[in-house]
Coordinates of C-alpha atoms in Angstrom, one line a residue:
X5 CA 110.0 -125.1 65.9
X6 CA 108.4 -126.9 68.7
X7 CA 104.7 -126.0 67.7
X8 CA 105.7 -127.3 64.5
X9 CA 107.0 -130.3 65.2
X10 CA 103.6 -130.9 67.5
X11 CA 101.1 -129.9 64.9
X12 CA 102.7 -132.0 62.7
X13 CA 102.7 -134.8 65.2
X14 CA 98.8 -134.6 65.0
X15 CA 98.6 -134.4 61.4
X16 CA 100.8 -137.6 60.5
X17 CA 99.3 -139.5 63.1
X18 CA 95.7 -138.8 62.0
X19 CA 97.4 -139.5 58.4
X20 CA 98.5 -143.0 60.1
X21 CA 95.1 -143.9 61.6
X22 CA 93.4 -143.6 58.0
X23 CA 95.9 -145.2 55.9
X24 CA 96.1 -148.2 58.1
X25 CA 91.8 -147.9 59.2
X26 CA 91.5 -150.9 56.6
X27 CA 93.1 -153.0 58.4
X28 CA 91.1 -152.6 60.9
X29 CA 87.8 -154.5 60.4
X30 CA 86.7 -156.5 56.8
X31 CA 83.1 -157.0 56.2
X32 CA 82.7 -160.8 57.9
X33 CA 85.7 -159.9 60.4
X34 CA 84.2 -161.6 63.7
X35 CA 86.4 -159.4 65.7
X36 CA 88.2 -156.3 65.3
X37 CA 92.3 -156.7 65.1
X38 CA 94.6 -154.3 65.8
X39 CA 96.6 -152.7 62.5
X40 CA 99.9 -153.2 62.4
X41 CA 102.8 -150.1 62.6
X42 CA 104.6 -150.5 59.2
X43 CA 102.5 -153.1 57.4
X44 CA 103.5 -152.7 53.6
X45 CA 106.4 -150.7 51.8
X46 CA 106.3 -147.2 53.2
X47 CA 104.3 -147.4 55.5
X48 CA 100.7 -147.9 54.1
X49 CA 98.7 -148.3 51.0
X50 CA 99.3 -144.7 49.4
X51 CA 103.3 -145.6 50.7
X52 CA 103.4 -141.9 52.8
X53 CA 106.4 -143.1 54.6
X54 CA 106.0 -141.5 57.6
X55 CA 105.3 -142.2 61.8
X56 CA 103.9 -139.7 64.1
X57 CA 105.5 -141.6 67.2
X58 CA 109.0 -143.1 65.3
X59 CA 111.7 -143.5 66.6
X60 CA 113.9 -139.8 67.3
X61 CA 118.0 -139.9 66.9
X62 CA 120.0 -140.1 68.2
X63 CA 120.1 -144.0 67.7
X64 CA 122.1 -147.2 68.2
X65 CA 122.9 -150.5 66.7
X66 CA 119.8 -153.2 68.4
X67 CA 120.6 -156.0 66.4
X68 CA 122.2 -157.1 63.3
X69 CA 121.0 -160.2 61.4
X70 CA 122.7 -161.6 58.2
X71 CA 120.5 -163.1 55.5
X72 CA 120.2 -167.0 56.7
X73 CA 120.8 -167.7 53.5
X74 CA 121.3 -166.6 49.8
X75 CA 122.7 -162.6 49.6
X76 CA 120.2 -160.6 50.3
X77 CA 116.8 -160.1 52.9
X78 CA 113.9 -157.2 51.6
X79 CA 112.4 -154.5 53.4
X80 CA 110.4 -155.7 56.2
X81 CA 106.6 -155.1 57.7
X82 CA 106.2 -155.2 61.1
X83 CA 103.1 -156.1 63.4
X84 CA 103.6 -155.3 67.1
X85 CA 107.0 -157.3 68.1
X86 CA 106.9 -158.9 64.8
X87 CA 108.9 -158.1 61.5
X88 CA 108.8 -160.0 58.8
X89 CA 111.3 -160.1 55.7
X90 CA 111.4 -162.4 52.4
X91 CA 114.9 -164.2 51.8
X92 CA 115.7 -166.4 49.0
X93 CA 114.4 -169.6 50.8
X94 CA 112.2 -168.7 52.9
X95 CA 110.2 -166.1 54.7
X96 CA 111.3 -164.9 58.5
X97 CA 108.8 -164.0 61.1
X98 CA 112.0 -162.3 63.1
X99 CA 111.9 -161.1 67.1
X100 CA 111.8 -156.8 66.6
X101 CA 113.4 -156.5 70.4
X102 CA 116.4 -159.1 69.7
X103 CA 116.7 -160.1 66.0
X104 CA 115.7 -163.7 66.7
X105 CA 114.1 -165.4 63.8
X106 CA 110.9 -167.0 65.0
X107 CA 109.7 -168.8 62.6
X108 CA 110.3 -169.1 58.6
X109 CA 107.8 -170.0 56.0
X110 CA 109.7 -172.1 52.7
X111 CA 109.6 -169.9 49.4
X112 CA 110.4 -171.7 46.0
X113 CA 113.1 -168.6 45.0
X114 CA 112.4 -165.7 42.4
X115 CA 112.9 -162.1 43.2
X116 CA 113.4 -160.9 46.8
X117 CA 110.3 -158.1 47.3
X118 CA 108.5 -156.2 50.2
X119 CA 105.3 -158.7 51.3
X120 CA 102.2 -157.3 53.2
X121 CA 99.9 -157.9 56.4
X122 CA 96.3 -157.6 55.8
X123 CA 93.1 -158.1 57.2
X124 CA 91.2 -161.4 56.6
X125 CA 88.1 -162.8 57.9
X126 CA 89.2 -164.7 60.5
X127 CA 92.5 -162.7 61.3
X128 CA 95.9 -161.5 60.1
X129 CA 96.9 -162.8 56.9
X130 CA 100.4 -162.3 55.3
X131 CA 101.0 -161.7 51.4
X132 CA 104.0 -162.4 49.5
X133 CA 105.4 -162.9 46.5
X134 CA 107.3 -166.5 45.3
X135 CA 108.6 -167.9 42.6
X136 CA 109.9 -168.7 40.0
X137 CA 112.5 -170.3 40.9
X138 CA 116.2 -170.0 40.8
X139 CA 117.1 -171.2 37.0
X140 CA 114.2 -168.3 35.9
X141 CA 114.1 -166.1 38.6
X142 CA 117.1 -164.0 37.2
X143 CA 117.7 -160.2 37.7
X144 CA 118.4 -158.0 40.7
X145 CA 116.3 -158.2 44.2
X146 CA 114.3 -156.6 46.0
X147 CA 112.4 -155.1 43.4
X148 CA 115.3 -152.8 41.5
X149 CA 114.7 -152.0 37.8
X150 CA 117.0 -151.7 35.2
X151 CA 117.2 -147.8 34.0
X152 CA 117.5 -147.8 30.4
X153 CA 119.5 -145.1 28.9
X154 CA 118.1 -144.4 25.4
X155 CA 118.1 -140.7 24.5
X156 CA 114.2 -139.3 23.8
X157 CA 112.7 -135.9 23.6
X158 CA 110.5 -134.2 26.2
X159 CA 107.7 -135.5 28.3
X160 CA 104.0 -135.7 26.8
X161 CA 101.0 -137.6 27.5
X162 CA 100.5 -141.1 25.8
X163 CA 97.8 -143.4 25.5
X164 CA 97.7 -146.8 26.8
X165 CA 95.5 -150.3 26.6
X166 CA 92.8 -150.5 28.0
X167 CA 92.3 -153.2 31.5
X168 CA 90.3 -156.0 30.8
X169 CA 87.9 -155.0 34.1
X170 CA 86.7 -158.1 34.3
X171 CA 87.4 -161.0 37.2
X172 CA 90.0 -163.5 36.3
X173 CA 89.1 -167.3 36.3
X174 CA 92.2 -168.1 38.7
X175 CA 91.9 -168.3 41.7
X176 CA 93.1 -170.7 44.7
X177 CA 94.0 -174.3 44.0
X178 CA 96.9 -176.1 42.2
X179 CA 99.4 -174.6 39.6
X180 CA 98.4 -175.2 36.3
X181 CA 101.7 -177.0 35.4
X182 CA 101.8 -180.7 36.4
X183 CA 103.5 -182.0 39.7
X184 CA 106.8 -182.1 38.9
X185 CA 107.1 -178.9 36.7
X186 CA 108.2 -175.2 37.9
X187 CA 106.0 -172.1 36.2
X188 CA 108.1 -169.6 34.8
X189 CA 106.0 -167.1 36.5
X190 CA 105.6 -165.8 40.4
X191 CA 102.5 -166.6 42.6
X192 CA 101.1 -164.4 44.9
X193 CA 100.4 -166.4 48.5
X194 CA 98.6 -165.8 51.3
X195 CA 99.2 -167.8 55.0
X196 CA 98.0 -167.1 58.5
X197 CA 100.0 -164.8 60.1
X198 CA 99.3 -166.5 63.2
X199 CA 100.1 -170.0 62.1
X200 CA 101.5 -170.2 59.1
X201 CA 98.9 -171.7 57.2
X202 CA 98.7 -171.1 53.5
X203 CA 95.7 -169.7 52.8
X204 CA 95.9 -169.7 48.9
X205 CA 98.0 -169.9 45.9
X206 CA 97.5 -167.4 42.9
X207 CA 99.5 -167.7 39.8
X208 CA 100.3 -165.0 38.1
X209 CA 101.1 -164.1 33.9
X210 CA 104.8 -163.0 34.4
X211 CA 107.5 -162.8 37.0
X212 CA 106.9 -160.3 39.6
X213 CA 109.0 -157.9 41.7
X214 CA 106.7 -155.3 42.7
X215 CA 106.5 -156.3 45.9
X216 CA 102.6 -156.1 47.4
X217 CA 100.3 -153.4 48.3
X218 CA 97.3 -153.7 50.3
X219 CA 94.2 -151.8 50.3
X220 CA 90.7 -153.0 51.5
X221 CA 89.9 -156.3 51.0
X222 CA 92.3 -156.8 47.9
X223 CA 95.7 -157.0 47.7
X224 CA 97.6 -155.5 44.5
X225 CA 101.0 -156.3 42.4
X226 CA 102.5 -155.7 39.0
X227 CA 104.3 -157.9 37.0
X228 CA 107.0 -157.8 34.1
X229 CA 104.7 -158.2 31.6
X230 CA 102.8 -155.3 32.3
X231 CA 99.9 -156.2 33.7
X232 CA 98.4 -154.5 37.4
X233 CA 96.4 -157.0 39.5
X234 CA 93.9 -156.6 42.2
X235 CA 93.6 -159.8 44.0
X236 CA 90.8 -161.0 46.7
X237 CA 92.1 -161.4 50.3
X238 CA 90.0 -163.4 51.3
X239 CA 89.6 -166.2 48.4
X240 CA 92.5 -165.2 46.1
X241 CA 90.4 -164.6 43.2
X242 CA 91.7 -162.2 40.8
X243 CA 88.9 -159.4 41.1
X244 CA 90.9 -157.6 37.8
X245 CA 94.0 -157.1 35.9
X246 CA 94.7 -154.1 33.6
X247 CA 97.4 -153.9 31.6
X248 CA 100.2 -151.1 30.6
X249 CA 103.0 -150.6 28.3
X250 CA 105.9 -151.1 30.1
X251 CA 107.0 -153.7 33.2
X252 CA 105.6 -152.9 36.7
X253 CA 108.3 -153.4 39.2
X254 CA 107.7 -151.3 41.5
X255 CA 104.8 -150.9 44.1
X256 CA 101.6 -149.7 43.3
X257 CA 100.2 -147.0 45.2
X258 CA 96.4 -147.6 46.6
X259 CA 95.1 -143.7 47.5
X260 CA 91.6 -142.1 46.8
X261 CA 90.1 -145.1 45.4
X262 CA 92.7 -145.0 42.9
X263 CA 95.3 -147.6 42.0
X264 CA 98.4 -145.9 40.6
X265 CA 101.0 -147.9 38.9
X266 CA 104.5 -147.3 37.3
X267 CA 105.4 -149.1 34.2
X268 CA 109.2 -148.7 32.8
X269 CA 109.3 -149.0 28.7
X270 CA 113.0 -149.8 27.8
X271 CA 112.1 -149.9 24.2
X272 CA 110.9 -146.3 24.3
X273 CA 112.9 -144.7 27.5
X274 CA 109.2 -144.0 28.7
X275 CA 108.2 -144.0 32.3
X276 CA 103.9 -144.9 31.9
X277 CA 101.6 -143.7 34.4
X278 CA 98.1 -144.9 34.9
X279 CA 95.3 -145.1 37.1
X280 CA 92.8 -147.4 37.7
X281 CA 89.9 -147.8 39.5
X282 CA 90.4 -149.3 42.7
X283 CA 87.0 -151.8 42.4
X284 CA 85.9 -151.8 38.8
X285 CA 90.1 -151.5 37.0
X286 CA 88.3 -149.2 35.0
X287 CA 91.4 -146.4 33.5
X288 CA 90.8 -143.8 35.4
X289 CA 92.3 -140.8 33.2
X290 CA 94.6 -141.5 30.2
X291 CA 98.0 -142.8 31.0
X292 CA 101.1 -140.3 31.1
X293 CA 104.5 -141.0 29.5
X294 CA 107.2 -139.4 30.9
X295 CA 110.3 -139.1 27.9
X296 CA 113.8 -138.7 29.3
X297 CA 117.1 -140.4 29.1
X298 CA 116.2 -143.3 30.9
X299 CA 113.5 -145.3 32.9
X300 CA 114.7 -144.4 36.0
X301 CA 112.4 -143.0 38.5
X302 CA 110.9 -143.7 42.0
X303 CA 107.4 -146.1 42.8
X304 CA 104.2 -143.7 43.1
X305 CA 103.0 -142.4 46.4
X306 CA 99.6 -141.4 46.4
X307 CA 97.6 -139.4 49.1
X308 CA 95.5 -136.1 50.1
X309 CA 94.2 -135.8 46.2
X310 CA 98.0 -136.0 44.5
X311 CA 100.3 -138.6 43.2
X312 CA 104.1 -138.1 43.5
X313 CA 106.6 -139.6 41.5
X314 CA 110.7 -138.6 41.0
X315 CA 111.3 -139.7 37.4
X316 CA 114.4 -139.5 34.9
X317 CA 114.0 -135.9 33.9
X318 CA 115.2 -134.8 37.6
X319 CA 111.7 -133.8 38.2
X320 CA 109.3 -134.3 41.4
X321 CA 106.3 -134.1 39.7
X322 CA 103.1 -134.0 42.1
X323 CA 99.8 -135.1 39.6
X324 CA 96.0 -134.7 40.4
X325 CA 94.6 -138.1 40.8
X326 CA 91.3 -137.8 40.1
X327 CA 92.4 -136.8 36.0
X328 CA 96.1 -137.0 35.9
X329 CA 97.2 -133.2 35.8
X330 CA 99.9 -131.7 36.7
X331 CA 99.9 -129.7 39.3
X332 CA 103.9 -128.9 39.5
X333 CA 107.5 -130.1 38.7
X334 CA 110.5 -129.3 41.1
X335 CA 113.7 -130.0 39.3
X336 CA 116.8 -131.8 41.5
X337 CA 120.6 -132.0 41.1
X338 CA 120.1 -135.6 39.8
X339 CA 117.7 -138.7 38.8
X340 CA 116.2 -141.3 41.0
X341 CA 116.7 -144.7 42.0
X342 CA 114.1 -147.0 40.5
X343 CA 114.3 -149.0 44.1
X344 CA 113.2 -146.1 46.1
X345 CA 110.1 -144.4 46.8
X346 CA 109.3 -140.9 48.0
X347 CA 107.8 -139.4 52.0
X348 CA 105.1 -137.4 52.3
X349 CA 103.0 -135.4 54.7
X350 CA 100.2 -133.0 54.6
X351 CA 102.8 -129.9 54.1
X352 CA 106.0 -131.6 52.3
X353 CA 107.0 -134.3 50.4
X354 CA 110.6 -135.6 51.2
X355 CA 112.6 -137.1 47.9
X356 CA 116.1 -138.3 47.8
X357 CA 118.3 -138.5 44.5
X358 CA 120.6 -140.8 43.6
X359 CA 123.7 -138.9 44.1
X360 CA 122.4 -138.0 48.0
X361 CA 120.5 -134.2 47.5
X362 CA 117.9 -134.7 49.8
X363 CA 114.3 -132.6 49.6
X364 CA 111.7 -131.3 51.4
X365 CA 109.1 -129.6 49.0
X366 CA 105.9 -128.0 49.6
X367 CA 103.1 -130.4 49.0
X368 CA 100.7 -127.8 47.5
X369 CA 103.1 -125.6 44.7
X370 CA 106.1 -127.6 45.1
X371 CA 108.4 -125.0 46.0
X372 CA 111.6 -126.3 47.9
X373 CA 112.0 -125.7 51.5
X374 CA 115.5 -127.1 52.2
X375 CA 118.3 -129.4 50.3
X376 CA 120.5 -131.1 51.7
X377 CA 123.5 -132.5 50.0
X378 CA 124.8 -135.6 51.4
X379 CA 127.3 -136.2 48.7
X380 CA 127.2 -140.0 48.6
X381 CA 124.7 -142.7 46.4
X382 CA 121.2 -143.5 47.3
X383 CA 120.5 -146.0 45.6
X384 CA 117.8 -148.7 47.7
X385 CA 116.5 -146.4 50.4
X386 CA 113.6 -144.1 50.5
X387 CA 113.5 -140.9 52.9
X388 CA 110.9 -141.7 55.7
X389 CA 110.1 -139.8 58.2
X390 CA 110.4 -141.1 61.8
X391 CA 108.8 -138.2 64.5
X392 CA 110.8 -134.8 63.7
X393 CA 113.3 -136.3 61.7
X394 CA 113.5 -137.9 58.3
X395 CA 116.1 -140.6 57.8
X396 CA 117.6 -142.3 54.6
X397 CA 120.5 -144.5 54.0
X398 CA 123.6 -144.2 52.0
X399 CA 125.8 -146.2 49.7
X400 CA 128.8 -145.9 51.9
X401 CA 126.4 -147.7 55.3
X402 CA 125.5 -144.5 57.0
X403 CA 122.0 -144.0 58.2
X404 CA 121.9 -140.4 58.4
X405 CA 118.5 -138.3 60.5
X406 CA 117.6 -134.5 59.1
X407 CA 115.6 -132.6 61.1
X408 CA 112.4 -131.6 59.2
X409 CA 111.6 -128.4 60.4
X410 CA 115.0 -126.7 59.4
X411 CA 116.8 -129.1 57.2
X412 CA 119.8 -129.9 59.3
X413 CA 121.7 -132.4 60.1
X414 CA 121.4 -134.1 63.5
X415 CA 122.5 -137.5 63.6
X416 CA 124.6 -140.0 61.5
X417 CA 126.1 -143.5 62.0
X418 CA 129.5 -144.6 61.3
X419 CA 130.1 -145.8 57.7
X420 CA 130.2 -149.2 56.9
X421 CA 131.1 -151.7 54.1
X422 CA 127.7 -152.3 52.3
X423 CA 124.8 -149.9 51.9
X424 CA 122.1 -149.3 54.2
X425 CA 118.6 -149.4 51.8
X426 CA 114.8 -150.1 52.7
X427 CA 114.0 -148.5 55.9
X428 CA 110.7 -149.8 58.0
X429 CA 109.6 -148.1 61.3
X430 CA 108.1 -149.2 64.6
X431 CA 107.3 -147.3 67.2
X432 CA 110.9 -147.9 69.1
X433 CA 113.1 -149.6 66.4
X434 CA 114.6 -148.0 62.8
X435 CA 114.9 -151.6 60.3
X436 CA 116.7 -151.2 57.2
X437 CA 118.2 -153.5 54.8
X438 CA 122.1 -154.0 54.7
X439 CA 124.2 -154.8 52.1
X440 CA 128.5 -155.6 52.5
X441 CA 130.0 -159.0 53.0
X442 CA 127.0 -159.9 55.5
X443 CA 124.1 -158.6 53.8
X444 CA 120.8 -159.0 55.6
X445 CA 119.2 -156.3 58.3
X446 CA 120.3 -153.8 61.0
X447 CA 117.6 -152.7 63.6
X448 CA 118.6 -149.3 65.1
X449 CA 117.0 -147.9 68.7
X450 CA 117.3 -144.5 70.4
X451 CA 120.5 -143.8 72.4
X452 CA 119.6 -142.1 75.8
X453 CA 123.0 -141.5 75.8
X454 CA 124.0 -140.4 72.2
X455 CA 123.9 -137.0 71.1
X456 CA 122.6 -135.0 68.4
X457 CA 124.5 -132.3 65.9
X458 CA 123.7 -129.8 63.9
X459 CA 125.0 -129.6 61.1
X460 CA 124.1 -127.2 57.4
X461 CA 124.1 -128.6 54.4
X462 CA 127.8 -128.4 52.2
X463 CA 125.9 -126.2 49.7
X464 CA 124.2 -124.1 52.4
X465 CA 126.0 -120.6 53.5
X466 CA 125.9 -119.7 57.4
X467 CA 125.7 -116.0 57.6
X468 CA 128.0 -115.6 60.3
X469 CA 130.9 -118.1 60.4
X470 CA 131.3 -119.1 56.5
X471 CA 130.8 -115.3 55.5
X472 CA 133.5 -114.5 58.2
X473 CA 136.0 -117.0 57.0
X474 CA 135.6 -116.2 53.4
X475 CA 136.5 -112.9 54.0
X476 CA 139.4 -113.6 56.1
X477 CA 140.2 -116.0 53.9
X478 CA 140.2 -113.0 51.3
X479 CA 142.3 -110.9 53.7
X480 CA 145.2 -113.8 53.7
X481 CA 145.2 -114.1 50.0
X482 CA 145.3 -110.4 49.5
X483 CA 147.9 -110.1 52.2
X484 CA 150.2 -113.0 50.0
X485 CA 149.6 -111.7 47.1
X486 CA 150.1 -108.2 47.4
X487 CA 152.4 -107.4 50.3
X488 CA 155.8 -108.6 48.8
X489 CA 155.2 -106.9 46.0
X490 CA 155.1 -103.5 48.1
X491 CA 157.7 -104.6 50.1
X492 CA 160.2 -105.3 47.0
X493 CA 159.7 -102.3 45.1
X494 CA 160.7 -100.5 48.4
X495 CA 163.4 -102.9 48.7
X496 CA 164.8 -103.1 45.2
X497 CA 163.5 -99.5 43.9
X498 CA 161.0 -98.8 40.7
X499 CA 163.9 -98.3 38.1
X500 CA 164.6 -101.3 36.1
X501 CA 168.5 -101.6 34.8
X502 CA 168.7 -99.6 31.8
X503 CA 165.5 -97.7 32.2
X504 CA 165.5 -93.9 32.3
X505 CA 165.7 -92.1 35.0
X506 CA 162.5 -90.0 36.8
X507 CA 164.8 -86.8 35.0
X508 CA 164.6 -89.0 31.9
X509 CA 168.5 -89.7 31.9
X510 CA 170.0 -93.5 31.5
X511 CA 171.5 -93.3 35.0
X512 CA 172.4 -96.0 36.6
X513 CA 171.3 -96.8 40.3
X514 CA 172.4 -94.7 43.0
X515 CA 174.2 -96.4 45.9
X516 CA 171.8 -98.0 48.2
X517 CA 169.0 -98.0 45.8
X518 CA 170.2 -101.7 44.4
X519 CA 172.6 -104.1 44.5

């Protein structure tokens, strides 16, 4: 287990060092800057959701820190001692070591969804999405679909429009509403992640909860109205849009030079899947409609060649990029969340279901390594995987750590009122989102002093001990069951009143044979 857990050590952290490379250096960067831990949802562009050097259990509670105002905070991103998280007011540069908020940047309202740190020219920019405002923004946060649940047939491949490839005409400046007026649509913004500074200002067609990706020197959403955007860091530009059939609320995946979008069709219980070129928005192979009783079904993850998705059917289907394949299906106890996401390495790829089976699957043929059954609702985190251990939150406020290697249970915390959902990783701190009566965040360090378990899975038998007590457990019942009835026929006799006799005569009972 321990040369395991070293080799792959090496392999997510070379998987690290690529997916964040980017972020490195831009063509026109006068300097190189250093790429941040956990700079967009999962992790990275592809969304892997994994560290090499996480965090191990067993943990404890760091900080706490309720939303400052409105219900809710999102996932964060963090840079060094730096996470950030968007609120309904504002976005919160917070302190990682003490859960001080350090500085906040004022947000107009709409949907609460997971921003992103880039690279710009002259340093670190941040990306988020704002807007519109209260009286539109309407809808859940955090970028959390509605599942439809219209009954249709099996999955089959559909076509879809084609994207318009070409660059928009927006681009930095003014709204195109007057002064005093609100859009009914969210802009993508830009500011100086070192002062503050907004950097530009893109409108966009719809409302947006995707939440951003970046990848290069573009940064990428989805909106309700269908349409995938790839977005200039640098100017703000709209480099393409492509549109789908379906909305795009959750984040695009960036991998391979693909981009990789979800789009949920209520009208049709489809879940679309397309990819587009990552310079040109050229469709890269024909888009994929996925037929089930609903639109649930994870964001994509892209990476290594294959794009994973958990979708409606209660399938983890793993799909060649480059033409849109598939290469297999694993089938789970139950759907998935549309607010979560799945992990993945070079060896497995981690998926959790709504009703808490967690998964580690083999990346290559899918086959299923371990399960384990939590037996409690996931329905905002995604597995990641922090070190040796993979981690995910639960409905009832646990954040529970299974060991990857043998699919145990090491480590849980106390439940709480209100869920624990998005999970970000630095290299000492666990940072998920909180629901309950103070929503907001809850950072979670290693405990020197804690200690770990280990614990199988409820569905899982132990060879010695469970076979052991189900077969003494068969001894007691056979013992109960069967024993008075020995006992009484010795007591009581085998001759029923007015039965015959063993000599066939209606004899009574001898004394001392019955009452």
């Amino acid at each position: 287990m321990r040369r395991d857990r070293s080799s792959r050590a090496v392999r997510l952290a070379a998987a690290a060092a690529v997916a964040t490379a980017p972020l490195v250096l831009l063509p026109g960067a006068a300097v190189a800057q250093e790429a941040p831990t956990w700079p967009q949802f999962q992790g990275g562009p592809g969304h892997p959701g994994a560290l090499a050097d996480g965090p191990e259990p067993p943990y404890r509670v760091r900080w706490t820190l309720p939303a400052p105002t409105g219900d809710a905070l999102s996932g964060v991103v963090v840079a060094g001692d730096l996470a950030v998280s968007v609120g309904n007011e504002a976005v919160y540069g917070i302190d990682l070591a003490s859960g001080t908020i350090e500085w906040r940047v004022a947000r107009d309202g709409g949907p609460l969804s997971i921003p992103a740190i880039g690279a710009g020219p002259r340093g670190r920019i941040l990306v988020f999405l704002d807007g519109p405002g209260p009286s539109d923004a309407g809808g859940a946060s955090e970028g959390s679909p509605s599942p439809s649940t219209s009954p249709s047939p099996s999955a089959e491949p559909s076509p879809s429009a084609e994207p318009s490839g070409s660059p928009s005409t927006t681009g930095p400046g003014q709204s195109p509403t007057g002064p005093d007026e609100q859009p009914d649509v969210s802009a993508l913004v830009a500011v100086s992640l070192a002062d503050r500074t907004e950097l530009w200002r893109t409108p966009l067609g719809e409302t947006s909860r995707s939440g951003v990706t970046i990848e290069g020197t573009n940064a990428f959403v989805g909106d309700q109205g269908g349409t995938v955007y790839a977005v200039s860091l640098e100017s703000g530009t709209i480099t393409w849009s492509a549109e789908m059939d379906g909305r795009v609320d959750s984040p695009v995946a960036v991998a391979d030079g693909q981009v990789v979008a979800v789009a949920r069709n209520t009208d049709t219980a489809q879940v679309v899947v397309a990819a587009f070129d990552e310079s040109t928005g050229e469709r890269s192979w024909p888009a994929q409609a996925i037929q089930a009783n609903s639109t649930a079904g994870t964001a994509p993850s892209a990476g290594g060649g294959s794009l994973f998705i958990g979708s409606a059917d209660r399938r983890v289907r793993a799909l060649d990029t480059e033409n849109g394949t598939e290469r297999w299906a694993t089938l789970a106890l139950s759907l998935f969340s549309p607010a979560t996401s799945l992990a993945f390495d070079d060896d497995g790829v981690f998926a959790a279901d709504i009703a808490g089976g967690l998964y580690r699957l083999d990346a290559a043929d899918g086959g299923r390594r371990w399960s384990y059954q939590l037996n409690e609702v996931v329905l905002r985190s995604s597995p990641v995987v922090s070190g040796s251990s993979v981690l995910l939150g639960l409905g009832d406020g646990r954040l529970v750590a299974v060991d990857v290697a043998s699919g145990h249970l090491v480590w849980e915390s106390a439940p709480s009122a209100g869920l624990v959902g998005t999970i970000a990783l630095s290299s000492d701190a666990v940072i998920a989102v909180k629901g309950g009566r103070d929503a907001g965040l809850i950072a979670f360090e290693h405990d020197p002093q804690g200690a770990l378990v280990d614990v199988l899975s409820p569905t899982q038998l132990e060879g010695g001990t469970t076979l052991t007590r189900w077969a003494l457990a068969a001894v007691i019942v056979f013992a109960v069951a069967f024993i008075p009835g020995v006992w009484a026929t010795r007591r009581f006799g085998v001759v029923a009143d007015g039965d015959p006799g063993d000599d066939g005569s209606d004899r009574g009972s001898e004394p001392g044979e019955g009452p």
